[in-house]
């Protein structure tokens, strides 16, 4: 928000300096972003007159100018190259030592082509206050000589720019800023009153509200206006705050928007069709705005339309079709209230940012609709003439009246400052709050119409984790509490934000919360694990082709993309294995798999019949490196199972609680794959070799091993206070067993039976061999099992070992029917 010092004087009677004003603005929360003081920036420039201009003897395009610039510069020679330099012309003169902001240089006396030049004749561009020109600036005839140009041109008016927080829509006007400064003791706020303009006859144009986003709208027709350039004072006001003057009718609306914070719009009545303007929704039509943009309006956009179509994007920008011109004779002036949220959503969707939108979405003065229209009418009649009609309106001014109470002790307990009750009341009254009731402990105030942020009735959302009873009690008085906090903020702000003590927020816990969630920590752990096992991480699209996805899971209509970025990325992937197989194929095609196995993994989302879930998947292909005495080998299902089990153990899953079943999904090899479960129902992952049919589809040859872990199903480890580990000083003892078992017997049942033989001494059971051959009866196989025994107190005797081996043999035979192979 920009405003000039002279504009501020229209609303505030003060004697403070520019520095005092800026200091006070910062102190009361209106942060000063910049100050542009032309008196300092353009110091040194003087008004002057060319006494004589003659050609330069040694340059065709230069002239020797004798210049008179007042005392001390009565007759100065300046070499000038401007084509419009001539005898008798009044100009802007820069003596030696003057800084030229437009050229970033300081004038020094010197010689140009052998002729002395003791200054410079300047253009407005060189002063930084005008556009590019073909010559030096020309001042009116009769301009005084030697006068400071800044004062002569009435540029000695500093412009201050402040930052506005989203809740302070009232500070988006010069009057709102003046009100705050007056409350801070920097001057006296002048009254602003506008008289009702008597209309002659009814307005031939009426309003119709067909959209809930408009609550109140007024307007009136003014006949017989004469549009044209605005007077100099109005142009200077608008230019000082960065607005480009256009015409008197448009400039009046921009002036009042900055002056009192009331956005307005004027239509050329002759370019409207019919006798009714409707506040309604867009219907997908094209609309050309005043800035030339072609906008496509949606059904959620609020527009002002006549019988011919949309004439304005309500609260944001008008349309070219009904814009006023120099030929405009009759105008219709609009002043309305629009829903801030609707204005913000429309402006954001269309990408249109205007001063009107900026104010409406932050909240405008709800009682200024009619007054703003009267002020615009009076100013238009004063500058452009015309005869106004009576006011036409629709809807009604909303019931903005509301109250807020302040307990005086809250100034210290909530704000940290001891402020006398009388001083607090004086501050609030200076800001426009009126006392309705007062006791020694508290006061009740009526909130002014321009403070939409105080006691607005929109309570902050409660935390979802809040206890129901506590939430109910808080909700019962939240509006009163938040309104009181608003009043405390206002008193503290005017007292001075720099005086409010800085206090740290209380810590919820002595130990700070972890930087990552358990899920993020598990993901990082798995990435390190897979990388340590020789797999390279990939990051793939969450989209694959529907032909690839059909091999892994029957596609669902909701997983198909209507507008894919590519034809082969038209469906959400059911598993990251698809991306990994494509990456494996590309690497094998480039020879990667012949100089070492090509192994990849990805941790990412997948979608399908089981819902959205996070999956860790890995594939291994190619062959291992050859070495003396060691042939190159392809990966097997055992490698995939080892990867899967390592991941589950790293996640804290006890290996003894896991079991494997041969019911892997259809894209696995039916005889070389399995599913890992925890308990009978919870499936944590799958492993195995890729089905040859799927391998052919992806153009892969040789064995491809793969595994998948569904992270969402792996339970988080329970947080327990761990006892220190008991480390035995005795060496472990290992014994091998060979069990002859029916081929239908599950290996995991055998291993489980071995563990249960003695849960204290047996610390590890591992399968190390599976043998099927002529020396084994048909329908049977030999299972080699290594058992690790860890004594704790005493070394095991031969008798104890024999008893334990007999217990293992008995437990396996009882559980599975397998016998010890002799």
JSON list of C-alpha atoms in Angstrom, two decimals, residues 540-650:
[
{"chain": "A", "resi": 540, "resn": "UNK", "atom": "CA", "xyz": [10.13, -44.77, -11.74]},
{"chain": "A", "resi": 541, "resn": "UNK", "atom": "CA", "xyz": [6.85, -43.25, -12.82]},
{"chain": "A", "resi": 542, "resn": "UNK", "atom": "CA", "xyz": [3.73, -44.33, -10.96]},
{"chain": "A", "resi": 543, "resn": "UNK", "atom": "CA", "xyz": [2.23, -44.93, -14.41]},
{"chain": "A", "resi": 544, "resn": "UNK", "atom": "CA", "xyz": [2.74, -47.90, -16.75]},
{"chain": "A", "resi": 545, "resn": "UNK", "atom": "CA", "xyz": [1.08, -49.20, -19.88]},
{"chain": "A", "resi": 546, "resn": "UNK", "atom": "CA", "xyz": [-2.15, -51.12, -19.50]},
{"chain": "A", "resi": 547, "resn": "UNK", "atom": "CA", "xyz": [-0.60, -54.05, -21.46]},
{"chain": "A", "resi": 548, "resn": "UNK", "atom": "CA", "xyz": [2.18, -54.37, -18.87]},
{"chain": "A", "resi": 549, "resn": "UNK", "atom": "CA", "xyz": [-0.21, -53.97, -15.93]},
{"chain": "A", "resi": 550, "resn": "UNK", "atom": "CA", "xyz": [-2.54, -56.70, -17.25]},
{"chain": "A", "resi": 551, "resn": "UNK", "atom": "CA", "xyz": [0.20, -59.31, -16.69]},
{"chain": "A", "resi": 552, "resn": "UNK", "atom": "CA", "xyz": [0.33, -58.52, -12.98]},
{"chain": "A", "resi": 553, "resn": "UNK", "atom": "CA", "xyz": [-3.22, -57.66, -11.99]},
{"chain": "A", "resi": 554, "resn": "UNK", "atom": "CA", "xyz": [-6.57, -57.26, -13.66]},
{"chain": "A", "resi": 555, "resn": "UNK", "atom": "CA", "xyz": [-6.93, -53.56, -14.39]},
{"chain": "A", "resi": 556, "resn": "UNK", "atom": "CA", "xyz": [-9.57, -51.37, -12.79]},
{"chain": "A", "resi": 557, "resn": "UNK", "atom": "CA", "xyz": [-11.35, -48.56, -14.58]},
{"chain": "A", "resi": 558, "resn": "UNK", "atom": "CA", "xyz": [-10.50, -46.06, -11.82]},
{"chain": "A", "resi": 559, "resn": "UNK", "atom": "CA", "xyz": [-6.79, -46.79, -12.30]},
{"chain": "A", "resi": 560, "resn": "UNK", "atom": "CA", "xyz": [-6.90, -45.82, -16.00]},
{"chain": "A", "resi": 561, "resn": "UNK", "atom": "CA", "xyz": [-5.81, -42.27, -16.89]},
{"chain": "A", "resi": 562, "resn": "UNK", "atom": "CA", "xyz": [-8.11, -40.23, -19.11]},
{"chain": "A", "resi": 563, "resn": "UNK", "atom": "CA", "xyz": [-5.35, -37.86, -20.25]},
{"chain": "A", "resi": 564, "resn": "UNK", "atom": "CA", "xyz": [-1.97, -39.66, -19.90]},
{"chain": "A", "resi": 565, "resn": "UNK", "atom": "CA", "xyz": [1.31, -37.89, -20.57]},
{"chain": "A", "resi": 566, "resn": "UNK", "atom": "CA", "xyz": [2.22, -40.76, -22.94]},
{"chain": "A", "resi": 567, "resn": "UNK", "atom": "CA", "xyz": [0.38, -43.72, -24.48]},
{"chain": "A", "resi": 568, "resn": "UNK", "atom": "CA", "xyz": [2.61, -46.18, -22.60]},
{"chain": "A", "resi": 569, "resn": "UNK", "atom": "CA", "xyz": [1.91, -44.45, -19.27]},
{"chain": "A", "resi": 570, "resn": "UNK", "atom": "CA", "xyz": [-1.87, -44.71, -19.20]},
{"chain": "A", "resi": 571, "resn": "UNK", "atom": "CA", "xyz": [-2.51, -46.70, -16.01]},
{"chain": "A", "resi": 572, "resn": "UNK", "atom": "CA", "xyz": [-1.48, -46.57, -12.37]},
{"chain": "A", "resi": 573, "resn": "UNK", "atom": "CA", "xyz": [1.00, -49.35, -11.71]},
{"chain": "A", "resi": 574, "resn": "UNK", "atom": "CA", "xyz": [-0.08, -52.36, -9.62]},
{"chain": "A", "resi": 575, "resn": "UNK", "atom": "CA", "xyz": [3.55, -53.06, -8.61]},
{"chain": "A", "resi": 576, "resn": "UNK", "atom": "CA", "xyz": [6.97, -51.36, -8.98]},
{"chain": "A", "resi": 577, "resn": "UNK", "atom": "CA", "xyz": [8.23, -54.65, -10.48]},
{"chain": "A", "resi": 578, "resn": "UNK", "atom": "CA", "xyz": [7.00, -53.45, -13.89]},
{"chain": "A", "resi": 579, "resn": "UNK", "atom": "CA", "xyz": [9.32, -50.41, -13.82]},
{"chain": "A", "resi": 580, "resn": "UNK", "atom": "CA", "xyz": [12.19, -52.54, -12.53]},
{"chain": "A", "resi": 581, "resn": "UNK", "atom": "CA", "xyz": [11.78, -55.10, -15.32]},
{"chain": "A", "resi": 582, "resn": "UNK", "atom": "CA", "xyz": [11.84, -52.34, -17.93]},
{"chain": "A", "resi": 583, "resn": "UNK", "atom": "CA", "xyz": [15.01, -50.92, -16.36]},
{"chain": "A", "resi": 584, "resn": "UNK", "atom": "CA", "xyz": [16.55, -54.41, -16.21]},
{"chain": "A", "resi": 585, "resn": "UNK", "atom": "CA", "xyz": [15.76, -54.99, -19.89]},
{"chain": "A", "resi": 586, "resn": "UNK", "atom": "CA", "xyz": [17.44, -51.74, -20.93]},
{"chain": "A", "resi": 587, "resn": "UNK", "atom": "CA", "xyz": [20.55, -52.52, -18.90]},
{"chain": "A", "resi": 588, "resn": "UNK", "atom": "CA", "xyz": [20.82, -56.09, -20.20]},
{"chain": "A", "resi": 589, "resn": "UNK", "atom": "CA", "xyz": [20.40, -54.80, -23.75]},
{"chain": "A", "resi": 590, "resn": "UNK", "atom": "CA", "xyz": [23.46, -52.58, -23.19]},
{"chain": "A", "resi": 591, "resn": "UNK", "atom": "CA", "xyz": [25.55, -55.49, -21.87]},
{"chain": "A", "resi": 592, "resn": "UNK", "atom": "CA", "xyz": [25.30, -54.66, -18.19]},
{"chain": "A", "resi": 593, "resn": "UNK", "atom": "CA", "xyz": [24.37, -58.20, -17.20]},
{"chain": "A", "resi": 594, "resn": "UNK", "atom": "CA", "xyz": [27.42, -59.82, -18.79]},
{"chain": "A", "resi": 595, "resn": "UNK", "atom": "CA", "xyz": [29.99, -57.95, -16.69]},
{"chain": "A", "resi": 596, "resn": "UNK", "atom": "CA", "xyz": [28.17, -58.54, -13.42]},
{"chain": "A", "resi": 597, "resn": "UNK", "atom": "CA", "xyz": [24.58, -59.10, -12.34]},
{"chain": "A", "resi": 598, "resn": "UNK", "atom": "CA", "xyz": [22.12, -56.26, -12.97]},
{"chain": "A", "resi": 599, "resn": "UNK", "atom": "CA", "xyz": [20.21, -55.74, -9.73]},
{"chain": "A", "resi": 600, "resn": "UNK", "atom": "CA", "xyz": [17.73, -52.94, -9.00]},
{"chain": "A", "resi": 601, "resn": "UNK", "atom": "CA", "xyz": [15.21, -51.96, -6.33]},
{"chain": "A", "resi": 602, "resn": "UNK", "atom": "CA", "xyz": [12.55, -49.30, -5.84]},
{"chain": "A", "resi": 603, "resn": "UNK", "atom": "CA", "xyz": [10.53, -48.20, -2.83]},
{"chain": "A", "resi": 604, "resn": "UNK", "atom": "CA", "xyz": [7.38, -46.44, -3.91]},
{"chain": "A", "resi": 605, "resn": "UNK", "atom": "CA", "xyz": [3.59, -46.46, -4.16]},
{"chain": "A", "resi": 606, "resn": "UNK", "atom": "CA", "xyz": [1.53, -48.87, -6.17]},
{"chain": "A", "resi": 607, "resn": "UNK", "atom": "CA", "xyz": [-2.20, -49.08, -6.80]},
{"chain": "A", "resi": 608, "resn": "UNK", "atom": "CA", "xyz": [-4.82, -51.65, -7.59]},
{"chain": "A", "resi": 609, "resn": "UNK", "atom": "CA", "xyz": [-7.36, -54.03, -6.08]},
{"chain": "A", "resi": 610, "resn": "UNK", "atom": "CA", "xyz": [-5.54, -53.99, -2.75]},
{"chain": "A", "resi": 611, "resn": "UNK", "atom": "CA", "xyz": [-5.68, -50.20, -2.61]},
{"chain": "A", "resi": 612, "resn": "UNK", "atom": "CA", "xyz": [-2.81, -47.74, -2.47]},
{"chain": "A", "resi": 613, "resn": "UNK", "atom": "CA", "xyz": [0.20, -49.14, -0.63]},
{"chain": "A", "resi": 614, "resn": "UNK", "atom": "CA", "xyz": [3.95, -48.66, -0.29]},
{"chain": "A", "resi": 615, "resn": "UNK", "atom": "CA", "xyz": [5.98, -51.52, -1.72]},
{"chain": "A", "resi": 616, "resn": "UNK", "atom": "CA", "xyz": [9.69, -52.36, -1.69]},
{"chain": "A", "resi": 617, "resn": "UNK", "atom": "CA", "xyz": [10.51, -54.38, -4.79]},
{"chain": "A", "resi": 618, "resn": "UNK", "atom": "CA", "xyz": [13.76, -55.72, -6.20]},
{"chain": "A", "resi": 619, "resn": "UNK", "atom": "CA", "xyz": [14.89, -57.70, -9.25]},
{"chain": "A", "resi": 620, "resn": "UNK", "atom": "CA", "xyz": [18.12, -59.52, -10.07]},
{"chain": "A", "resi": 621, "resn": "UNK", "atom": "CA", "xyz": [19.16, -60.52, -13.58]},
{"chain": "A", "resi": 622, "resn": "UNK", "atom": "CA", "xyz": [22.23, -61.24, -15.68]},
{"chain": "A", "resi": 623, "resn": "UNK", "atom": "CA", "xyz": [25.04, -63.44, -14.41]},
{"chain": "A", "resi": 624, "resn": "UNK", "atom": "CA", "xyz": [27.70, -63.11, -11.76]},
{"chain": "A", "resi": 625, "resn": "UNK", "atom": "CA", "xyz": [31.31, -62.34, -12.65]},
{"chain": "A", "resi": 626, "resn": "UNK", "atom": "CA", "xyz": [33.46, -65.29, -13.67]},
{"chain": "A", "resi": 627, "resn": "UNK", "atom": "CA", "xyz": [36.46, -66.14, -11.51]},
{"chain": "A", "resi": 628, "resn": "UNK", "atom": "CA", "xyz": [39.11, -68.87, -11.41]},
{"chain": "A", "resi": 629, "resn": "UNK", "atom": "CA", "xyz": [37.44, -72.03, -10.23]},
{"chain": "A", "resi": 630, "resn": "UNK", "atom": "CA", "xyz": [34.02, -70.38, -10.18]},
{"chain": "A", "resi": 631, "resn": "UNK", "atom": "CA", "xyz": [31.59, -70.34, -13.07]},
{"chain": "A", "resi": 632, "resn": "UNK", "atom": "CA", "xyz": [29.19, -67.45, -13.81]},
{"chain": "A", "resi": 633, "resn": "UNK", "atom": "CA", "xyz": [25.79, -68.09, -12.23]},
{"chain": "A", "resi": 634, "resn": "UNK", "atom": "CA", "xyz": [22.33, -66.71, -12.76]},
{"chain": "A", "resi": 635, "resn": "UNK", "atom": "CA", "xyz": [20.29, -65.49, -9.79]},
{"chain": "A", "resi": 636, "resn": "UNK", "atom": "CA", "xyz": [17.83, -67.91, -8.22]},
{"chain": "A", "resi": 637, "resn": "UNK", "atom": "CA", "xyz": [14.73, -67.79, -6.08]},
{"chain": "A", "resi": 638, "resn": "UNK", "atom": "CA", "xyz": [16.97, -68.31, -3.07]},
{"chain": "A", "resi": 639, "resn": "UNK", "atom": "CA", "xyz": [18.64, -64.93, -3.73]},
{"chain": "A", "resi": 640, "resn": "UNK", "atom": "CA", "xyz": [15.25, -63.23, -3.86]},
{"chain": "A", "resi": 641, "resn": "UNK", "atom": "CA", "xyz": [14.16, -64.92, -0.64]},
{"chain": "A", "resi": 642, "resn": "UNK", "atom": "CA", "xyz": [17.38, -63.87, 1.07]},
{"chain": "A", "resi": 643, "resn": "UNK", "atom": "CA", "xyz": [16.73, -60.24, 0.06]},
{"chain": "A", "resi": 644, "resn": "UNK", "atom": "CA", "xyz": [13.16, -60.42, 1.31]},
{"chain": "A", "resi": 645, "resn": "UNK", "atom": "CA", "xyz": [14.06, -62.02, 4.63]},
{"chain": "A", "resi": 646, "resn": "UNK", "atom": "CA", "xyz": [16.87, -59.52, 5.22]},
{"chain": "A", "resi": 647, "resn": "UNK", "atom": "CA", "xyz": [14.40, -56.65, 4.69]},
{"chain": "A", "resi": 648, "resn": "UNK", "atom": "CA", "xyz": [11.87, -58.11, 7.13]},
{"chain": "A", "resi": 649, "resn": "UNK", "atom": "CA", "xyz": [14.49, -58.80, 9.78]},
{"chain": "A", "resi": 650, "resn": "UNK", "atom": "CA", "xyz": [15.79, -55.22, 9.40]}
]
